[in-house]
Amino acid sequence: MNKGNDLGIIGLGTMGSQLALNAAENGIQVSVYNRDIGLEKGTVDNFIESLPNNFEINGFIEYHAFIASLNHPKTILLMVPAGIIVDTVIEELLPFLDNGDILIDGGNSFYKDSNRRYRNLKEKGLHFIGCGISGGSEGARHGCSMMPGGSKVGYDITKNIFSKLSSKDKNDHPCMNFIGNEGAGHFVKMIHNGIEYGEMQLIAETYSYLALYMGKEEIASLFKSWCKQGYSSYLLEITIEILTKKDEKGYVLDRISDKASGKGTGQWSVNAGLELGSVVSVMAAALNARLLSSDSELRQNDLQVFPKGNIPQLAEIEILEAFFFARLINHLQGFHLIQQASTEYSWHLNLKEIARIWTNGCIIRSELMEQLAFTETFWNGLLDLEWVKDTLESNLNSVRTLIRRSAELLHPMDAYSSAFNFWLALNKQQLPTNLIQAQRDYFGNHGFKLSDGSDDNLHHYAWN
Ligand code: 6PG
C-alpha cells in the first residue's frame, strides 16, 4: 500500500527549494531533506515555516524518517552541488534503498560521472537518472527545461513527475523528454551551457562594438527592434533590461567589474569538443574571453593604441545579419558536437527533439531554437536545413564588414571572428593542412595520404 509521498528532494539550496515548491504546486506529494551542505543549520525548519498555508511539503532532518515517508519504488531527487558531494550522498543513501528505487541527480554534474554512477547503481538494481535542468531558480519554481538520461525504466516510472515540473513548449508539450542512455542527459545540458557561453559572448561583442558610437539606451532599443523582427531570445531580452537598469548612482552595468568567471560547464564543453574531435570555436572563444578578462597579469589596459575620432557606423541590418550568422554557427557547432557524442557513445540522440526541449524554460530559448525545433524537415545537423545554409551565405558579407571594421578600430571580436573563420574554412576546397601533413612527415616520418585518393595508405617522401 502506497500512502507516502511521490518524491523526495535532498538539498534545499536555490534550485532544490524552488523545485519542491514547483512540485507541491503541481500536486506532487513532496518530502524534503537537507544535508546542511553549505547551508544554515535549521534550513528544513525555516523552509517549512516559510511555506504559504496552501503548500504541503514534509521536511525531515534525518534519513530514516525521510525515507520512510516515500512511496515504493522510492523516487529521490538529489539537488546538491555537483562533484564529490553527489557520490557522498549516494553512499549515505544506499543502505536505505531497495531494488527498483530511482535516484535522480538534478545538478550540473559532469556527464562522465553520470556514466559511472548509472553503471554502478544499475549493478545494485537501482535506476539512476542524470537529469540536466536549465532555467535557474525561476525555471525551477515555474517550469524548467529538463534533460533526463540514464535509466529508461526509471524514466518511464517518473515521467509524470518530470512532465509536471517542466516548462511547456508552444504546443503545450513538456520541455522534457528522455535524452538517452548513461550520462546523455548531463552531456546535453553541458552543451546547452556551452551554447549559452557562445550566445552571451556574441551579445557582449555586439554590444561592445555598438558602444563605440551608441549609448546604452540606443543599443537597447536596437536590440528591442530585433526582438520584434523575429530574432528574440531570453538572453537578448535580459540584456535589454540590464543595459537600461539605472539607479541614483547611474547605470548598474557601469559598476560591474569586467572580470568574468564560470562554474566549469563551458570548459567541459570545449574539452568534450577537443576529445570528440568536433570544432566548437565559438564557445571556445567565449570561454577564452572570460579567462582573458580575469587575467590581470596579462591585461595591460594600454588604451593609447586605440584610434580616436569618428567611428564609421555600420547599417543596422548589417549588424543584425552578422549577429544572426554568428549565432547560427554557434548553434551549428553545439549541435554537431552533440551529434558526434551520439555516434561515439551510441546514445541515439534526437537533435530536433533536443531543440524542442530548449524552446522554453531554459537559458538559450529563442526564436531561432523554435525555428530549429518546429521545422518540418528532419535534421541531424544544422546544415541539413536549406534555410540555414542560405542564411549563412546571404549574411556572410555583413559579418565580413563587421569584422573588417572592428579590426580597423583594433576592437576585439573573437567569437565573431571564430564563427566567420569556421565558415570560411568549411567552404574552402583546399585547406593548408596538406602542408601540415608534409611537415609532420618531414620531421617525424608520420606519413601522409594522397590527395588524389588513389589509395588509403600512408606514404612517405624522402625529404632530404
Ligand atoms: C541554466 C544555467 C545554469 C547556470 C550556469 C552558469 O541552464 O540554468 O546554465 O546551469 O546559471 O551553469 O554557468 P557559469 O557559472 O559557468 O557561467
Short mmCIF file of C-alpha atoms and ligand atoms in Angstrom, two decimals:
data_model
loop_
_atom_site.label_atom_id
_atom_site.label_comp_id
_atom_site.label_asym_id
_atom_site.label_seq_id
_atom_site.Cartn_x
_atom_site.Cartn_y
_atom_site.Cartn_z
CA MET A 1 0.00 0.00 0.00
CA ASN A 2 1.44 3.32 -1.06
CA LYS A 3 0.34 6.13 1.17
CA GLY A 4 3.58 8.03 1.27
CA ASN A 5 4.98 10.83 -0.81
CA ASP A 6 5.74 10.65 -4.54
CA LEU A 7 9.04 12.50 -4.48
CA GLY A 8 11.86 13.07 -2.02
CA ILE A 9 14.18 16.01 -2.62
CA ILE A 10 17.58 16.17 -1.00
CA GLY A 11 19.16 19.61 -0.93
CA LEU A 12 17.35 22.84 -0.21
CA GLY A 13 19.58 25.33 -1.99
CA THR A 14 18.08 27.74 -4.52
CA MET A 15 17.23 25.06 -7.08
CA GLY A 16 16.11 22.32 -4.65
CA SER A 17 13.78 24.55 -2.66
CA GLN A 18 12.21 26.06 -5.79
CA LEU A 19 11.68 22.62 -7.34
CA ALA A 20 10.00 21.48 -4.11
CA LEU A 21 7.56 24.40 -4.36
CA ASN A 22 7.01 23.73 -8.06
CA ALA A 23 6.30 20.05 -7.33
CA ALA A 24 3.93 20.79 -4.45
CA GLU A 25 2.03 23.32 -6.53
CA ASN A 26 1.57 20.69 -9.22
CA GLY A 27 0.02 18.14 -6.92
CA ILE A 28 3.15 16.07 -6.30
CA GLN A 29 3.44 14.93 -2.66
CA VAL A 30 6.91 16.05 -1.61
CA SER A 31 9.31 15.21 1.20
CA VAL A 32 12.42 17.33 1.62
CA TYR A 33 15.64 16.62 3.42
CA ASN A 34 18.58 18.87 3.82
CA ARG A 35 22.07 17.70 4.49
CA ASP A 36 23.15 21.14 5.63
CA ILE A 37 25.77 21.34 2.90
CA GLY A 38 26.92 24.90 2.94
CA LEU A 39 23.52 25.96 4.23
CA GLU A 40 22.48 27.34 7.56
CA LYS A 41 21.52 24.84 10.21
CA GLY A 42 17.78 24.51 10.53
CA THR A 43 17.22 25.06 6.81
CA VAL A 44 14.46 22.48 6.68
CA ASP A 45 12.53 24.05 9.56
CA ASN A 46 12.98 27.53 8.14
CA PHE A 47 11.86 26.36 4.72
CA ILE A 48 8.76 24.59 6.03
CA GLU A 49 7.89 27.59 8.22
CA SER A 50 8.19 29.94 5.26
CA LEU A 51 5.68 27.97 3.19
CA PRO A 52 2.35 29.60 2.45
CA ASN A 53 -0.61 27.75 4.03
CA ASN A 54 -1.68 26.04 0.84
CA PHE A 55 1.69 24.28 0.41
CA GLU A 56 2.07 20.84 1.86
CA ILE A 57 5.68 19.73 1.99
CA ASN A 58 7.08 17.37 4.60
CA GLY A 59 10.51 18.27 5.93
CA PHE A 60 12.91 15.84 7.58
CA ILE A 61 16.26 16.17 9.24
CA GLU A 62 17.28 12.52 9.31
CA TYR A 63 17.36 9.90 6.56
CA HIS A 64 15.20 7.31 8.36
CA ALA A 65 12.09 9.41 8.58
CA PHE A 66 12.68 10.98 5.15
CA ILE A 67 12.95 7.56 3.51
CA ALA A 68 10.01 6.15 5.45
CA SER A 69 7.85 8.97 4.09
CA LEU A 70 8.29 7.87 0.47
CA ASN A 71 6.20 5.60 -1.74
CA HIS A 72 7.64 2.46 -3.33
CA PRO A 73 9.57 2.45 -5.53
CA LYS A 74 11.15 5.47 -3.91
CA THR A 75 11.95 8.42 -6.15
CA ILE A 76 14.66 10.68 -4.79
CA LEU A 77 15.89 13.82 -6.49
CA LEU A 78 19.35 14.99 -5.46
CA MET A 79 19.76 18.77 -5.68
CA VAL A 80 23.21 19.02 -4.15
CA PRO A 81 26.33 20.66 -5.62
CA ALA A 82 27.94 18.69 -8.46
CA GLY A 83 31.06 16.68 -7.70
CA ILE A 84 32.09 14.52 -4.78
CA ILE A 85 29.05 15.50 -2.69
CA VAL A 86 26.79 13.62 -5.10
CA ASP A 87 28.83 10.44 -4.50
CA THR A 88 28.82 11.02 -0.76
CA VAL A 89 25.05 11.43 -0.62
CA ILE A 90 24.53 8.35 -2.82
CA GLU A 91 26.79 6.34 -0.47
CA GLU A 92 24.82 7.56 2.53
CA LEU A 93 21.52 6.66 0.89
CA LEU A 94 22.46 3.18 -0.31
CA PRO A 95 21.60 1.33 2.96
CA PHE A 96 18.10 2.80 2.77
CA LEU A 97 17.39 1.91 -0.85
CA ASP A 98 15.65 -1.14 -2.29
CA ASN A 99 15.77 -2.82 -5.65
CA GLY A 100 13.98 -0.70 -8.26
CA ASP A 101 14.28 2.63 -6.43
CA ILE A 102 15.01 5.66 -8.54
CA LEU A 103 17.76 8.19 -7.90
CA ILE A 104 17.77 11.38 -9.94
CA ASP A 105 20.72 13.77 -9.95
CA GLY A 106 19.38 17.18 -10.95
CA GLY A 107 22.65 19.10 -10.56
CA ASN A 108 25.08 20.27 -13.23
CA SER A 109 27.09 17.05 -12.93
CA PHE A 110 29.88 16.07 -15.30
CA TYR A 111 28.48 13.54 -17.77
CA LYS A 112 31.29 11.03 -17.22
CA ASP A 113 30.44 10.98 -13.51
CA SER A 114 26.85 10.26 -14.52
CA ASN A 115 28.03 7.44 -16.82
CA ARG A 116 29.85 5.91 -13.87
CA ARG A 117 27.00 6.41 -11.37
CA TYR A 118 24.49 4.96 -13.82
CA ARG A 119 26.59 1.79 -14.27
CA ASN A 120 27.39 1.36 -10.56
CA LEU A 121 23.81 1.81 -9.44
CA LYS A 122 22.50 -0.43 -12.20
CA GLU A 123 24.64 -3.23 -10.78
CA LYS A 124 22.94 -2.63 -7.45
CA GLY A 125 19.46 -2.89 -9.01
CA LEU A 126 18.83 0.86 -8.78
CA HIS A 127 17.68 3.22 -11.52
CA PHE A 128 19.91 6.25 -11.90
CA ILE A 129 18.80 9.26 -13.89
CA GLY A 130 21.24 12.09 -14.59
CA CYS A 131 18.93 14.97 -15.32
CA GLY A 132 20.14 18.26 -16.77
CA ILE A 133 17.95 21.10 -15.56
CA SER A 134 18.01 24.56 -17.06
CA GLY A 135 16.21 27.75 -16.21
CA GLY A 136 17.76 28.96 -12.98
CA SER A 137 15.65 29.47 -9.88
CA GLU A 138 12.79 30.99 -11.86
CA GLY A 139 12.61 27.90 -14.06
CA ALA A 140 12.89 25.58 -11.08
CA ARG A 141 9.92 27.35 -9.50
CA HIS A 142 7.63 27.79 -12.51
CA GLY A 143 8.81 25.28 -15.10
CA CYS A 144 12.26 24.36 -16.31
CA SER A 145 13.70 22.63 -19.33
CA MET A 146 14.59 19.07 -18.27
CA MET A 147 17.04 16.64 -19.85
CA PRO A 148 16.78 13.26 -18.10
CA GLY A 149 19.13 10.50 -19.22
CA GLY A 150 20.27 7.16 -17.85
CA SER A 151 17.76 4.51 -16.81
CA LYS A 152 14.87 4.38 -19.28
CA VAL A 153 12.90 2.15 -16.90
CA GLY A 154 13.36 4.71 -14.13
CA TYR A 155 12.33 7.48 -16.50
CA ASP A 156 9.15 5.66 -17.53
CA ILE A 157 8.15 5.36 -13.87
CA THR A 158 8.87 9.03 -13.09
CA LYS A 159 7.87 10.62 -16.41
CA ASN A 160 4.80 12.16 -14.84
CA ILE A 161 6.86 13.99 -12.24
CA PHE A 162 9.24 15.36 -14.89
CA SER A 163 6.30 16.49 -17.02
CA LYS A 164 4.77 18.40 -14.14
CA LEU A 165 8.00 20.14 -13.18
CA SER A 166 8.94 21.20 -16.69
CA SER A 167 8.07 24.23 -18.78
CA LYS A 168 5.79 23.78 -21.80
CA ASP A 169 6.55 24.39 -25.46
CA LYS A 170 4.31 26.44 -27.78
CA ASN A 171 2.09 23.37 -28.31
CA ASP A 172 1.79 22.87 -24.55
CA HIS A 173 4.02 19.80 -24.57
CA PRO A 174 6.52 19.47 -21.72
CA CYS A 175 10.03 20.76 -22.46
CA MET A 176 11.39 17.44 -21.34
CA ASN A 177 11.97 14.01 -22.80
CA PHE A 178 14.20 11.02 -22.24
CA ILE A 179 17.50 12.07 -23.80
CA GLY A 180 19.44 8.80 -23.92
CA ASN A 181 21.45 6.22 -22.06
CA GLU A 182 24.03 6.72 -19.29
CA GLY A 183 25.11 10.36 -18.84
CA ALA A 184 23.46 11.59 -22.07
CA GLY A 185 21.15 13.97 -20.17
CA HIS A 186 24.05 15.68 -18.44
CA PHE A 187 26.07 15.73 -21.66
CA VAL A 188 23.27 17.56 -23.45
CA LYS A 189 22.88 20.00 -20.53
CA MET A 190 26.62 20.62 -20.65
CA ILE A 191 26.41 21.56 -24.33
CA HIS A 192 23.39 23.72 -23.56
CA ASN A 193 25.71 25.68 -21.30
CA GLY A 194 28.45 25.76 -23.94
CA ILE A 195 25.99 27.27 -26.42
CA GLU A 196 24.92 29.64 -23.63
CA TYR A 197 28.55 30.81 -23.31
CA GLY A 198 28.71 31.49 -27.08
CA GLU A 199 25.38 33.33 -27.12
CA MET A 200 26.36 35.52 -24.19
CA GLN A 201 29.74 36.40 -25.70
CA LEU A 202 28.20 37.25 -29.09
CA ILE A 203 25.75 39.60 -27.42
CA ALA A 204 28.59 41.12 -25.40
CA GLU A 205 30.75 41.64 -28.51
CA THR A 206 27.83 43.15 -30.41
CA TYR A 207 27.18 45.49 -27.50
CA SER A 208 30.85 46.43 -27.24
CA TYR A 209 31.09 47.28 -30.93
CA LEU A 210 27.89 49.34 -30.89
CA ALA A 211 29.00 51.08 -27.69
CA LEU A 212 31.85 52.61 -29.71
CA TYR A 213 29.32 55.03 -31.17
CA MET A 214 25.98 54.44 -29.44
CA GLY A 215 24.62 54.91 -25.92
CA LYS A 216 23.15 52.12 -23.82
CA GLU A 217 19.53 53.23 -24.31
CA GLU A 218 20.01 53.37 -28.07
CA ILE A 219 21.59 49.91 -28.13
CA ALA A 220 18.77 48.57 -26.00
CA SER A 221 16.18 49.92 -28.42
CA LEU A 222 18.06 48.42 -31.36
CA PHE A 223 18.03 45.03 -29.58
CA LYS A 224 14.33 45.53 -28.84
CA SER A 225 13.64 46.09 -32.53
CA TRP A 226 15.48 42.82 -33.32
CA CYS A 227 13.23 41.01 -30.86
CA LYS A 228 10.21 42.36 -32.72
CA GLN A 229 11.62 41.18 -36.05
CA GLY A 230 11.77 37.51 -35.08
CA TYR A 231 15.25 37.41 -33.52
CA SER A 232 14.34 37.41 -29.86
CA SER A 233 15.98 35.25 -27.27
CA TYR A 234 15.82 35.10 -23.50
CA LEU A 235 19.45 36.24 -23.29
CA LEU A 236 18.85 39.22 -25.59
CA GLU A 237 15.76 40.19 -23.59
CA ILE A 238 17.57 40.18 -20.26
CA THR A 239 20.40 42.15 -21.91
CA ILE A 240 17.93 44.88 -22.87
CA GLU A 241 16.87 45.11 -19.23
CA ILE A 242 20.44 45.06 -17.97
CA LEU A 243 21.54 47.82 -20.36
CA THR A 244 18.81 50.19 -19.23
CA LYS A 245 18.92 49.43 -15.48
CA LYS A 246 19.72 52.68 -13.68
CA ASP A 247 19.56 53.92 -10.11
CA GLU A 248 20.69 57.00 -8.21
CA LYS A 249 24.32 56.05 -8.84
CA GLY A 250 23.87 55.69 -12.59
CA TYR A 251 23.86 52.63 -14.86
CA VAL A 252 24.29 49.44 -12.82
CA LEU A 253 26.32 47.87 -15.64
CA ASP A 254 28.99 50.57 -15.27
CA ARG A 255 29.65 49.46 -11.70
CA ILE A 256 30.19 45.79 -12.56
CA SER A 257 33.75 44.51 -12.90
CA ASP A 258 34.58 43.11 -16.34
CA LYS A 259 36.38 40.09 -14.88
CA ALA A 260 34.10 37.20 -15.82
CA SER A 261 34.21 33.70 -14.43
CA GLY A 262 32.28 30.46 -14.71
CA LYS A 263 31.46 27.30 -12.86
CA GLY A 264 33.02 24.88 -15.31
CA THR A 265 30.41 23.62 -17.76
CA GLY A 266 31.75 25.91 -20.52
CA GLN A 267 35.21 24.46 -20.09
CA TRP A 268 33.84 20.91 -20.00
CA SER A 269 32.00 21.56 -23.29
CA VAL A 270 35.14 22.82 -25.01
CA ASN A 271 37.10 19.85 -23.62
CA ALA A 272 34.42 17.50 -24.95
CA GLY A 273 34.78 19.13 -28.36
CA LEU A 274 38.52 18.51 -28.31
CA GLU A 275 38.07 14.95 -27.07
CA LEU A 276 35.44 14.04 -29.65
CA GLY A 277 37.20 15.89 -32.47
CA SER A 278 34.41 18.39 -33.01
CA VAL A 279 35.15 22.09 -33.51
CA VAL A 280 33.34 24.37 -31.09
CA SER A 281 35.32 27.51 -31.78
CA VAL A 282 32.60 29.99 -30.84
CA MET A 283 32.14 28.55 -27.35
CA ALA A 284 35.93 28.27 -27.04
CA ALA A 285 36.24 31.97 -27.93
CA ALA A 286 33.61 32.74 -25.31
CA LEU A 287 35.49 30.74 -22.70
CA ASN A 288 38.78 32.41 -23.68
CA ALA A 289 37.16 35.82 -23.42
CA ARG A 290 36.22 35.09 -19.80
CA LEU A 291 39.69 33.74 -19.00
CA LEU A 292 41.39 36.72 -20.60
CA SER A 293 39.12 39.20 -18.83
CA SER A 294 40.25 37.82 -15.48
CA ASP A 295 43.95 37.66 -16.28
CA SER A 296 45.05 40.84 -14.55
CA GLU A 297 48.69 39.96 -15.01
CA LEU A 298 48.50 39.84 -18.81
CA ARG A 299 45.99 42.63 -19.24
CA GLN A 300 47.79 45.88 -19.97
CA ASN A 301 44.95 48.37 -20.12
CA ASP A 302 47.09 50.31 -22.58
CA LEU A 303 44.40 52.37 -24.18
CA GLN A 304 46.87 54.52 -26.19
CA VAL A 305 46.81 52.20 -29.19
CA PHE A 306 43.15 52.68 -29.90
CA PRO A 307 42.19 55.20 -32.56
CA LYS A 308 40.23 58.27 -31.60
CA GLY A 309 37.85 60.33 -33.65
CA ASN A 310 34.94 59.47 -35.87
CA ILE A 311 33.83 55.88 -35.83
CA PRO A 312 32.25 54.74 -39.09
CA GLN A 313 28.84 53.27 -38.35
CA LEU A 314 27.50 50.03 -39.69
CA ALA A 315 23.98 49.80 -41.10
CA GLU A 316 21.62 48.28 -38.51
CA ILE A 317 20.70 45.49 -40.88
CA GLU A 318 24.38 44.58 -41.29
CA ILE A 319 24.85 44.17 -37.55
CA LEU A 320 21.70 42.10 -37.26
CA GLU A 321 22.77 39.86 -40.15
CA ALA A 322 26.25 39.42 -38.70
CA PHE A 323 24.79 38.61 -35.27
CA PHE A 324 22.41 36.00 -36.69
CA PHE A 325 25.20 34.49 -38.80
CA ALA A 326 27.42 34.02 -35.74
CA ARG A 327 24.54 32.63 -33.66
CA LEU A 328 23.78 30.10 -36.38
CA ILE A 329 27.42 28.95 -36.36
CA ASN A 330 27.39 28.73 -32.56
CA HIS A 331 24.28 26.52 -32.68
CA LEU A 332 25.61 24.53 -35.63
CA GLN A 333 28.81 23.72 -33.71
CA GLY A 334 27.00 22.86 -30.46
CA PHE A 335 24.53 20.51 -32.15
CA HIS A 336 27.32 18.98 -34.20
CA LEU A 337 29.17 18.12 -31.01
CA ILE A 338 26.01 16.51 -29.62
CA GLN A 339 25.70 14.50 -32.81
CA GLN A 340 29.35 13.40 -32.55
CA ALA A 341 28.81 12.26 -28.96
CA SER A 342 25.69 10.42 -30.00
CA THR A 343 27.66 8.42 -32.56
CA GLU A 344 30.68 7.88 -30.32
CA TYR A 345 28.65 6.67 -27.34
CA SER A 346 25.74 5.07 -29.30
CA TRP A 347 23.26 7.30 -27.50
CA HIS A 348 20.87 7.71 -30.48
CA LEU A 349 20.18 11.34 -29.64
CA ASN A 350 17.41 13.17 -31.43
CA LEU A 351 18.74 16.66 -32.16
CA LYS A 352 15.45 18.15 -33.26
CA GLU A 353 13.77 16.93 -30.07
CA ILE A 354 16.61 18.41 -28.01
CA ALA A 355 15.99 21.74 -29.77
CA ARG A 356 12.30 21.42 -28.83
CA ILE A 357 13.19 20.79 -25.17
CA TRP A 358 15.23 24.01 -25.38
CA THR A 359 12.38 26.16 -26.71
CA ASN A 360 11.11 27.11 -23.27
CA GLY A 361 12.27 27.27 -19.67
CA CYS A 362 15.99 27.17 -20.43
CA ILE A 363 18.55 29.94 -20.76
CA ILE A 364 19.12 29.52 -24.53
CA ARG A 365 15.46 29.58 -25.52
CA SER A 366 14.94 31.76 -28.56
CA GLU A 367 13.02 32.19 -31.76
CA LEU A 368 15.93 30.55 -33.55
CA MET A 369 15.52 27.48 -31.33
CA GLU A 370 11.82 27.39 -32.25
CA GLN A 371 12.71 27.54 -35.93
CA LEU A 372 15.05 24.59 -35.43
CA ALA A 373 12.60 22.62 -33.34
CA PHE A 374 9.40 23.08 -35.28
CA THR A 375 10.69 22.84 -38.82
CA GLU A 376 9.02 20.11 -40.88
CA THR A 377 12.34 18.79 -42.13
CA PHE A 378 14.17 16.08 -40.21
CA TRP A 379 17.72 17.20 -39.43
CA ASN A 380 20.76 15.73 -37.79
CA GLY A 381 22.91 18.82 -38.13
CA LEU A 382 22.07 22.42 -38.96
CA LEU A 383 23.49 22.13 -42.47
CA ASP A 384 20.72 19.66 -43.30
CA LEU A 385 18.44 22.69 -43.31
CA GLU A 386 18.45 24.64 -46.56
CA TRP A 387 17.41 27.90 -44.92
CA VAL A 388 20.39 27.72 -42.57
CA LYS A 389 22.81 27.38 -45.47
CA ASP A 390 21.03 30.14 -47.42
CA THR A 391 21.14 32.49 -44.42
CA LEU A 392 24.82 31.83 -43.79
CA GLU A 393 25.57 32.61 -47.40
CA SER A 394 23.44 35.73 -47.57
CA ASN A 395 24.68 37.13 -44.23
CA LEU A 396 28.35 36.43 -44.87
CA ASN A 397 29.06 39.84 -46.30
CA SER A 398 27.69 41.59 -43.22
CA VAL A 399 29.85 39.62 -40.83
CA ARG A 400 32.85 40.36 -43.04
CA THR A 401 32.08 44.07 -42.86
CA LEU A 402 31.69 43.93 -39.08
CA ILE A 403 34.99 42.11 -38.64
CA ARG A 404 36.82 44.38 -41.06
CA ARG A 405 35.55 47.47 -39.26
CA SER A 406 36.36 46.13 -35.83
CA ALA A 407 39.85 45.19 -37.00
CA GLU A 408 40.37 48.74 -38.30
CA LEU A 409 39.26 50.01 -34.93
CA LEU A 410 41.51 47.50 -33.13
CA HIS A 411 38.39 46.21 -31.41
CA PRO A 412 38.45 42.55 -30.28
CA MET A 413 35.69 40.32 -31.68
CA ASP A 414 36.96 36.82 -31.04
CA ALA A 415 33.62 34.97 -31.09
CA TYR A 416 32.54 36.71 -34.30
CA SER A 417 35.91 36.02 -35.93
CA SER A 418 35.76 32.37 -34.87
CA ALA A 419 32.33 31.97 -36.42
CA PHE A 420 33.44 33.73 -39.60
CA ASN A 421 36.68 31.75 -40.00
CA PHE A 422 34.92 28.48 -39.26
CA TRP A 423 32.53 29.07 -42.14
CA LEU A 424 35.29 30.22 -44.48
CA ALA A 425 37.36 27.12 -43.75
CA LEU A 426 34.35 24.82 -44.20
CA ASN A 427 33.81 26.30 -47.62
CA LYS A 428 37.39 26.12 -48.86
CA GLN A 429 38.06 23.36 -51.29
CA GLN A 430 41.75 23.30 -50.42
CA LEU A 431 43.00 23.92 -46.90
CA PRO A 432 46.67 24.45 -45.98
CA THR A 433 46.62 21.28 -43.89
CA ASN A 434 48.40 19.39 -46.66
CA LEU A 435 51.41 21.48 -45.64
CA ILE A 436 50.91 20.36 -42.02
CA GLN A 437 50.94 16.76 -43.19
CA ALA A 438 54.12 17.38 -45.18
CA GLN A 439 55.80 18.99 -42.16
CA ARG A 440 54.83 16.05 -39.96
CA ASP A 441 56.25 13.67 -42.49
CA TYR A 442 59.42 15.73 -42.86
CA PHE A 443 60.38 15.85 -39.20
CA GLY A 444 58.68 12.76 -37.85
CA ASN A 445 58.17 10.38 -40.73
CA HIS A 446 54.47 10.35 -39.82
CA GLY A 447 53.27 9.77 -43.35
CA PHE A 448 50.54 11.39 -45.43
CA LYS A 449 47.66 10.27 -47.60
CA LEU A 450 47.48 11.16 -51.26
CA SER A 451 45.19 13.96 -52.40
CA ASP A 452 44.03 12.01 -55.46
CA GLY A 453 42.52 9.38 -53.12
CA SER A 454 44.02 6.61 -55.25
CA ASP A 455 44.66 4.55 -52.11
CA ASP A 456 44.11 4.82 -48.37
CA ASN A 457 47.71 4.09 -47.38
CA LEU A 458 50.22 6.28 -45.59
CA HIS A 459 53.03 7.42 -47.87
CA HIS A 460 56.44 8.86 -47.06
CA TYR A 461 58.61 11.17 -49.05
CA ALA A 462 62.42 11.24 -48.89
CA TRP A 463 62.53 14.95 -48.00
CA ASN A 464 66.30 15.13 -47.56
C1 6PG B 1 20.93 27.08 -16.67
C2 6PG B 1 22.25 27.75 -16.45
C3 6PG B 1 22.81 27.34 -15.12
C4 6PG B 1 23.91 28.24 -14.60
C5 6PG B 1 25.14 28.17 -15.44
C6 6PG B 1 26.09 29.32 -15.25
O1 6PG B 1 20.85 26.36 -17.65
O2 6PG B 1 20.01 27.30 -15.89
O3 6PG B 1 23.14 27.36 -17.45
O4 6PG B 1 23.16 26.00 -15.22
O5 6PG B 1 23.46 29.52 -14.47
O6 6PG B 1 25.78 26.98 -15.07
O7 6PG B 1 27.29 28.89 -15.72
P1 6PG B 1 28.65 29.64 -15.47
O8 6PG B 1 28.70 29.93 -13.99
O9 6PG B 1 29.67 28.66 -15.91
O10 6PG B 1 28.59 30.86 -16.29
#
